[in-house]
XYZ file of C-alpha atoms in Angstrom:
556
model
C 8.237 107.237 74.109
C 9.056 110.934 74.383
C 12.597 112.106 74.989
C 13.348 113.444 78.488
C 14.263 116.850 77.004
C 10.844 117.146 75.326
C 9.066 116.297 78.584
C 11.073 118.946 80.444
C 10.385 121.602 77.783
C 6.645 120.853 77.676
C 6.446 121.021 81.458
C 8.212 124.395 81.485
C 10.943 122.996 83.750
C 13.809 124.119 81.497
C 14.337 126.722 78.787
C 15.629 125.758 75.329
C 18.976 127.420 76.117
C 19.308 125.484 79.385
C 18.481 122.232 77.611
C 21.003 122.865 74.821
C 23.739 123.633 77.340
C 22.830 120.530 79.393
C 22.978 118.283 76.309
C 26.445 119.635 75.503
C 27.538 118.934 79.095
C 25.982 115.466 78.876
C 28.167 114.577 75.898
C 31.258 116.197 77.417
C 30.958 114.517 80.815
C 29.427 111.246 79.661
C 26.624 111.500 82.251
C 22.845 111.291 82.019
C 20.925 114.409 81.011
C 18.862 114.366 84.218
C 21.919 114.161 86.453
C 23.568 117.080 84.611
C 20.439 119.216 85.173
C 20.193 118.305 88.880
C 23.896 118.866 89.570
C 23.670 122.192 87.746
C 20.884 123.336 90.080
C 18.335 123.664 87.253
C 16.117 120.825 88.511
C 15.429 119.398 91.948
C 15.580 115.664 92.528
C 11.776 115.587 92.776
C 11.297 117.439 89.490
C 13.657 115.035 87.718
C 11.882 111.946 89.068
C 8.486 113.444 88.138
C 9.740 114.099 84.578
C 11.140 110.569 84.274
C 7.803 109.181 85.478
C 5.951 111.253 82.855
C 8.384 110.005 80.215
C 7.463 106.350 80.867
C 3.781 107.151 81.392
C 3.643 106.603 85.161
C 2.229 108.746 87.936
C 4.550 110.652 90.273
C 3.510 111.220 93.923
C 4.900 113.575 96.536
C 4.697 111.441 99.684
C 4.713 114.525 101.881
C 1.286 115.443 100.498
C -0.217 111.935 100.500
C -2.443 110.595 103.278
C -1.269 106.999 103.650
C -3.986 104.379 104.190
C -3.157 102.406 107.340
C -4.889 99.254 106.069
C -2.741 99.339 102.915
C 0.375 99.840 105.019
C -0.460 96.765 107.092
C -0.395 94.542 103.986
C 3.419 94.806 103.687
C 5.857 94.331 106.617
C 8.361 97.089 107.300
C 11.458 94.990 106.529
C 10.040 94.140 103.073
C 9.281 97.815 102.399
C 12.874 98.727 103.301
C 14.341 95.933 101.205
C 12.553 97.122 98.054
C 12.428 100.875 98.897
C 8.661 100.764 98.357
C 5.701 101.716 100.547
C 1.957 100.935 100.119
C -0.107 104.136 100.229
C -3.679 103.126 99.354
C -6.010 101.339 96.924
C -7.221 102.096 93.400
C -9.559 99.893 91.361
C -9.030 97.025 93.785
C -5.250 97.207 93.433
C -2.698 98.055 96.106
C -0.998 101.342 95.193
C 2.716 101.190 96.036
C 5.088 104.178 95.840
C 8.436 102.934 94.550
C 11.852 104.467 93.944
C 12.390 101.904 91.139
C 9.037 100.976 89.537
C 10.859 98.908 86.889
C 11.940 96.361 89.521
C 9.671 93.458 88.528
C 11.137 91.204 91.227
C 10.077 93.696 93.924
C 6.576 93.942 92.429
C 6.247 90.131 92.347
C 7.428 89.909 95.965
C 4.955 92.587 97.074
C 2.143 90.872 95.171
C 2.863 87.560 96.876
C 3.119 89.049 100.380
C 0.063 91.326 100.130
C -2.081 88.821 98.140
C -3.133 91.733 95.970
C -2.430 93.131 92.517
C 0.102 95.963 92.611
C -0.225 99.379 90.975
C 3.210 101.045 91.162
C 3.607 104.826 91.282
C 6.873 106.761 91.333
C 8.415 108.715 94.244
C 11.922 109.916 95.020
C 14.137 107.503 96.923
C 14.613 109.916 99.829
C 10.856 110.473 100.129
C 10.182 106.720 100.203
C 12.850 106.099 102.869
C 11.544 109.003 104.980
C 7.958 107.690 104.666
C 9.053 104.189 105.704
C 10.755 105.649 108.784
C 7.660 107.716 109.539
C 4.957 105.095 109.087
C 6.672 101.843 110.025
C 7.259 103.060 113.523
C 8.553 100.826 116.298
C 5.554 101.556 118.549
C 3.691 98.320 117.777
C 6.849 96.269 118.187
C 7.528 98.022 121.495
C 4.016 97.242 122.734
C 4.393 93.582 121.690
C 7.774 93.318 123.383
C 6.569 94.936 126.620
C 3.715 92.412 126.722
C 6.182 89.593 126.036
C 8.501 90.757 128.832
C 5.513 91.158 131.149
C 4.374 87.572 130.463
C 7.914 86.296 131.060
C 7.916 88.038 134.444
C 4.587 86.450 135.330
C 5.808 82.962 134.415
C 9.251 83.188 136.006
C 9.254 84.694 139.451
C 12.988 84.071 139.844
C 14.012 87.181 137.895
C 15.817 88.703 140.847
C 19.011 87.861 138.989
C 19.406 91.252 137.314
C 22.130 90.145 134.928
C 19.931 87.372 133.510
C 16.990 89.752 133.184
C 18.828 92.480 131.299
C 20.478 90.029 128.909
C 17.060 88.614 128.055
C 16.366 89.030 124.318
C 13.018 90.882 124.692
C 14.589 93.424 127.078
C 17.496 94.035 124.690
C 15.132 94.447 121.710
C 12.841 96.760 123.701
C 15.692 99.108 124.665
C 17.154 99.100 121.141
C 13.778 99.896 119.582
C 13.158 102.632 122.141
C 16.379 104.411 121.174
C 16.004 103.791 117.420
C 12.455 105.190 117.401
C 13.570 108.311 119.281
C 16.322 108.949 116.733
C 13.840 108.451 113.853
C 11.453 110.949 115.468
C 14.232 113.578 115.766
C 13.914 113.532 119.568
C 16.509 115.361 121.652
C 15.714 113.515 124.906
C 14.133 110.230 126.020
C 12.360 110.193 129.400
C 11.620 106.874 131.157
C 9.430 107.686 134.151
C 8.228 105.076 136.652
C 4.714 105.720 137.996
C 2.609 103.823 140.526
C 1.138 101.497 137.901
C 3.326 101.625 134.784
C 6.463 102.914 133.045
C 5.840 106.069 131.006
C 8.023 106.841 127.973
C 8.185 110.386 126.583
C 10.246 111.943 123.788
C 11.196 115.619 123.619
C 10.758 116.640 119.982
C 11.449 120.232 118.909
C 11.570 121.266 122.549
C 8.151 119.816 123.518
C 7.567 116.527 125.375
C 5.284 113.940 123.721
C 4.082 110.797 125.495
C 4.992 107.811 123.320
C 3.815 104.807 125.293
C 3.077 103.286 128.691
C 4.465 99.846 129.527
C 3.726 97.448 132.396
C 5.519 98.352 135.599
C 6.955 94.808 135.776
C 9.449 95.570 132.968
C 10.797 98.672 134.734
C 13.750 97.141 136.587
C 14.915 95.109 133.574
C 14.788 98.056 131.155
C 16.482 100.523 133.523
C 19.171 98.004 134.515
C 19.850 97.274 130.834
C 20.350 100.994 130.156
C 22.614 101.360 133.212
C 24.806 98.483 132.041
C 25.022 99.992 128.529
C 26.012 103.364 130.031
C 28.530 101.778 132.444
C 26.564 102.904 135.518
C 26.523 100.973 138.819
C 23.333 98.863 138.636
C 23.432 98.000 142.349
C 23.204 101.662 143.424
C 19.633 102.959 143.267
C 19.628 105.558 146.044
C 21.660 108.358 144.438
C 21.641 110.078 141.025
C 24.194 108.729 138.533
C 25.233 109.552 134.996
C 27.011 107.840 132.135
C 27.310 107.708 128.402
C 26.588 105.160 125.670
C 26.904 104.945 121.892
C 24.612 103.265 119.379
C 24.610 102.923 115.603
C 21.308 103.892 113.976
C 20.646 104.105 110.235
C 24.338 103.753 109.496
C 25.596 106.563 111.744
C 26.979 106.616 115.258
C 24.917 108.459 117.864
C 26.010 109.179 121.445
C 23.586 109.356 124.363
C 24.187 110.970 127.739
C 22.331 109.020 130.441
C 21.243 110.388 133.822
C 19.347 108.518 136.548
C 17.313 110.110 139.327
C 15.754 108.235 142.283
C 12.020 108.974 142.631
C 9.369 107.576 144.965
C 8.309 105.009 142.326
C 11.815 104.001 141.201
C 14.628 105.408 139.105
C 13.777 107.904 136.374
C 16.156 107.790 133.399
C 16.704 110.682 130.987
C 18.810 110.154 127.875
C 20.059 113.168 125.921
C 20.615 112.233 122.261
C 23.813 113.872 121.040
C 23.849 114.093 117.268
C 27.469 114.802 116.307
C 26.334 116.621 113.156
C 25.126 119.393 115.502
C 28.729 120.112 116.486
C 29.640 120.628 112.830
C 26.931 123.193 112.145
C 27.781 126.462 110.473
C 26.796 129.744 112.124
C 24.766 130.524 109.004
C 22.570 127.474 109.792
C 21.549 128.803 113.216
C 18.994 131.336 111.982
C 20.902 134.577 112.586
C 19.345 137.602 110.927
C 21.823 139.644 108.860
C 21.636 142.443 111.438
C 22.468 140.180 114.405
C 25.124 138.203 112.541
C 26.987 141.403 111.614
C 27.195 142.424 115.288
C 28.134 138.943 116.561
C 30.760 138.261 113.873
C 32.679 141.410 114.835
C 33.383 139.900 118.261
C 34.846 136.476 117.474
C 37.319 137.771 114.871
C 39.131 139.743 117.598
C 42.235 138.152 119.175
C 41.054 138.704 122.761
C 37.987 139.569 124.817
C 35.053 137.635 126.250
C 31.937 136.419 124.428
C 29.023 135.186 126.543
C 26.039 133.158 125.306
C 23.122 133.262 127.739
C 19.777 131.551 128.063
C 18.003 128.757 129.961
C 18.939 125.073 129.783
C 18.221 123.613 126.349
C 18.290 126.912 124.469
C 21.130 125.871 122.133
C 23.986 127.740 123.852
C 26.518 124.919 123.370
C 25.565 124.520 119.709
C 26.177 128.223 119.088
C 29.560 128.098 120.816
C 30.604 124.984 118.857
C 29.535 126.651 115.598
C 31.631 129.680 116.580
C 34.625 127.440 117.295
C 34.221 125.862 113.851
C 34.677 129.332 112.336
C 37.809 130.238 114.337
C 39.367 126.745 114.345
C 42.586 126.948 112.280
C 45.855 124.966 112.414
C 47.775 127.989 113.696
C 45.422 128.526 116.650
C 45.473 126.557 119.945
C 41.914 126.031 121.204
C 41.228 124.407 124.593
C 37.797 123.802 126.127
C 36.707 122.798 129.626
C 33.197 121.339 129.743
C 30.880 119.451 132.081
C 30.387 117.088 130.342
C 32.034 117.101 126.890
C 28.927 116.573 124.740
C 30.478 116.547 121.262
C 33.981 115.579 120.194
C 35.524 118.192 117.892
C 38.517 117.600 115.627
C 41.574 119.800 116.136
C 40.407 121.040 119.546
C 41.701 120.032 123.003
C 38.678 119.211 125.160
C 38.867 118.754 128.942
C 36.031 117.219 130.974
C 35.355 118.393 134.521
C 35.794 115.693 137.188
C 34.774 117.105 140.555
C 35.528 113.845 142.432
C 39.133 113.989 141.235
C 39.391 117.699 142.047
C 39.201 118.864 138.418
C 36.726 121.744 138.585
C 36.132 124.561 136.088
C 38.429 126.847 138.083
C 41.299 124.358 138.565
C 41.119 123.205 134.925
C 41.113 126.818 133.771
C 44.309 127.595 135.714
C 46.058 124.651 134.041
C 44.681 125.572 130.621
C 46.184 129.064 130.845
C 49.608 127.461 131.383
C 49.138 125.448 128.154
C 49.568 128.427 125.813
C 45.973 128.693 124.483
C 44.790 131.304 121.984
C 41.078 130.575 122.457
C 39.433 129.146 125.582
C 35.877 127.800 125.830
C 34.415 127.427 129.328
C 31.270 125.305 129.432
C 29.601 127.499 132.046
C 30.529 130.271 134.477
C 29.017 129.116 137.764
C 30.990 130.813 140.537
C 33.221 133.756 141.438
C 36.493 131.854 141.015
C 35.708 130.654 137.466
C 34.397 134.092 136.491
C 37.510 135.836 137.883
C 39.955 133.589 135.992
C 37.891 133.877 132.780
C 37.851 137.681 133.015
C 41.604 137.812 133.666
C 42.243 135.444 130.733
C 40.309 137.694 128.366
C 42.305 140.709 129.589
C 45.647 138.967 129.017
C 45.306 138.304 125.302
C 42.954 135.307 125.106
C 39.608 135.011 123.355
C 37.254 133.483 125.947
C 33.858 131.977 125.070
C 31.446 130.854 127.764
C 27.804 130.554 128.843
C 25.827 132.104 131.658
C 22.288 131.546 132.902
C 20.433 134.848 132.482
C 17.143 135.708 130.802
C 18.499 138.420 128.498
C 21.772 139.955 127.342
C 21.970 143.064 129.611
C 21.384 140.951 132.763
C 24.682 139.133 132.183
C 26.623 142.248 133.219
C 24.782 142.609 136.526
C 25.069 138.831 137.075
C 28.878 138.990 136.814
C 29.095 141.940 139.209
C 26.798 140.080 141.643
C 29.316 137.187 141.524
C 31.861 139.596 142.999
C 33.740 140.637 139.842
C 34.848 144.288 139.879
C 32.616 146.301 137.482
C 35.607 147.957 135.749
C 36.989 144.466 134.928
C 33.620 143.327 133.532
C 33.352 146.404 131.333
C 36.903 146.035 130.010
C 36.817 142.267 129.400
C 33.332 141.707 128.016
C 33.058 142.256 124.276
C 29.700 140.748 123.260
C 26.716 139.013 124.869
C 24.349 136.806 122.871
C 21.031 135.794 124.469
C 19.031 133.126 122.665
C 15.991 130.846 122.723
C 14.861 127.987 120.492
C 11.454 128.175 118.798
C 9.764 125.606 116.570
C 9.728 126.177 112.802
C 6.504 125.905 110.848
C 6.108 122.832 108.658
C 6.642 123.982 105.069
C 4.214 121.347 103.771
C 1.091 122.395 105.650
C 1.432 125.936 107.056
C -1.458 128.182 106.046
C -1.510 131.970 105.580
C -3.854 134.282 107.452
C -4.278 138.009 107.964
C -3.983 139.329 111.525
C -6.152 142.149 112.819
C -4.825 145.671 113.149
C -5.505 145.551 116.907
C -3.253 142.489 117.288
C -0.395 144.146 115.435
C -0.689 147.355 117.459
C -0.668 145.426 120.757
C 2.446 143.528 119.621
C 4.265 146.675 118.390
C 4.836 144.583 115.283
C 8.227 145.469 113.718
C 8.234 146.861 110.181
C 4.517 147.757 110.222
C 2.723 151.009 111.059
C -1.005 151.616 111.618
C -2.794 152.429 108.381
C -0.432 150.316 106.248
C -1.585 147.096 104.506
C -1.755 144.163 106.908
C 1.115 141.638 106.577
C 0.473 137.957 105.815
C 1.336 135.668 108.726
C 1.218 131.868 108.942
C -0.200 129.343 111.378
C 0.262 125.565 111.889
C -2.168 123.012 110.441
C -0.591 119.567 110.810
C 0.124 116.854 108.259
C 1.859 113.495 107.984
C 5.160 115.258 107.299
C 5.217 116.906 110.751
C 3.405 114.183 112.745
C 0.259 116.388 112.872
C 1.973 119.060 115.000
C 2.245 121.788 112.347
C 5.915 122.306 113.263
C 9.104 120.629 112.061
C 12.580 121.578 113.247
C 13.707 124.544 115.346
C 15.379 127.888 114.863
C 17.134 130.231 117.262
C 15.945 133.689 118.312
C 18.812 136.047 119.131
C 19.507 139.199 121.130
C 23.049 140.427 120.448
C 24.534 143.132 122.671
C 27.899 144.608 121.717
C 29.602 146.171 124.766
C 30.189 149.806 123.800
C 32.013 152.552 125.706
C 28.628 153.774 126.976
C 27.794 150.311 128.377
C 31.298 150.109 129.950
C 30.662 153.424 131.675
C 27.226 152.278 132.918
C 28.777 149.037 134.225
C 31.342 150.945 136.287
C 28.484 153.100 137.646
C 26.627 149.927 138.816
C 23.722 150.756 136.483
C 20.716 148.401 136.424
C 20.140 145.831 133.663
C 17.209 147.953 132.445
C 19.411 151.035 131.980
C 22.085 148.979 130.224
C 19.400 147.437 128.006
C 18.071 150.872 126.990
C 21.576 151.931 125.989
C 22.082 148.720 123.982
C 18.769 149.216 122.141
C 19.754 152.762 121.220
C 22.956 151.273 119.733
C 21.046 148.799 117.548
C 20.330 145.770 119.765
C 17.122 143.944 118.837
C 15.260 142.248 121.673
C 14.543 138.510 121.528
C 10.866 139.343 121.097
C 11.524 141.609 118.118
C 13.805 139.063 116.437
C 11.091 136.437 116.911
C 8.337 138.648 115.470
C 10.493 139.383 112.427
C 10.893 135.649 111.867
C 7.139 135.206 112.239
C 6.648 137.948 109.620
C 8.970 135.984 107.308
C 6.680 132.938 107.629
C 9.268 130.816 109.462
C 7.420 130.489 112.780
C 4.268 131.731 114.542
C 3.489 134.504 117.000
C 2.145 131.924 119.504
C 5.437 130.031 119.338
C 7.438 133.222 119.942
C 5.484 133.993 123.100
C 5.841 130.377 124.261
C 9.613 130.854 124.569
C 9.997 134.622 125.118
C 8.429 136.639 127.932
């Protein structure tokens, strides 16, 4: 058998100097050669596993590029695949081909042979790839369908299911709800929609900002499923006439996930929407949010100041809260007192005092804000400026030595100034207090596994006023979605933010006092270096991160 170093040299994965240094480190640290190379950033995990496979004469597969045979998948149950970290992917020479993280595990191979009643041909894949493929292919959909049928048959047999408590504690109902939530988390969904219709219960997941219908279940399971969710979220199950909201926590794949639950009475019953709150979102770094260097330079100049107001604007679901949390993570230090007032508190942050609005108890944004300013804060985050009173206190706070961060619902950055003046705030106060406005949208990112290049026409680029290109120059290479198993055939995986950052200059202050229109303010901001949302999006399309169609889906 060849040495690992020889395999790496022959494959051109390392240079002789890199190998010599790694061998020295191997002896010094007492670790394996492969681990030294991976930790040193010379090899990726996939390259190391591929080299190890070549060393023992086995084939390495990248599961992101493999089309898995459904009939092969059906030969091995999901729980067995998870137990052995192995997944069937197809057939060769009458044998079942199984991708394994540990192909030397003879006990796993024997178990798979006995369960599938077929000879096994193991191939090698990275552990993370195998686990991701198991999550992707052993979906809960079939189990959900089986359970909904089981619940439906129970309803048919037992007409005395008016006892809601007995119905929601029924094992099939509990399993159905748990699988529904687990599958949504696996699919990277941000929201789960349960929508009663005349004949059935429709389930949809919002993935990367777009709703996808997942399943339709018999209408007879509707009351049991919705009541189960209301009990989990500590919502009054007897009240079905008014909207209600609550919160629940689940543990999925070893991590705790919170869900915000909202009910809405409709003509066919209560609709339930669950927002999945992944706490890792609250710990994101600003660098992970897709800021261009140009926009980040402008934005970063605002939050390092000891006072002033920063506004993040955009429609619901455009990532405003995530941006503000990421900003707080930058400025959060032991010597600084940070207090937030939110409705509701979506993510719990360490080292920060978070207050949740409670309108029934009289704790509104405005009343909470007055109390907060008596608690000696350095930085204040206001979940949303909705009315004159909140806006007035926020403006005054920023003028009296506090750094204030908040959100506002406007379509672009310049409109935020006119929106505040329309709320009744004096223009000279707006101009003095406001330091920076960030407008943003979320667009889907292209799947790195399957995106394909293409060359646009010159007419298209001219009509788009494509940034960084002039007529007569060589045409840039753009990318479009294709769809593969890695991205669930959508061509997109994950999202990125498009930004429009407006620093409030002396010229914009003067225009604000003169009651200038948003258009005039916008023209001044552009002349001072502001890039429109559209331009930022087109630049990201030029970089191959997203598509022109996706930019125009989210930006006017």
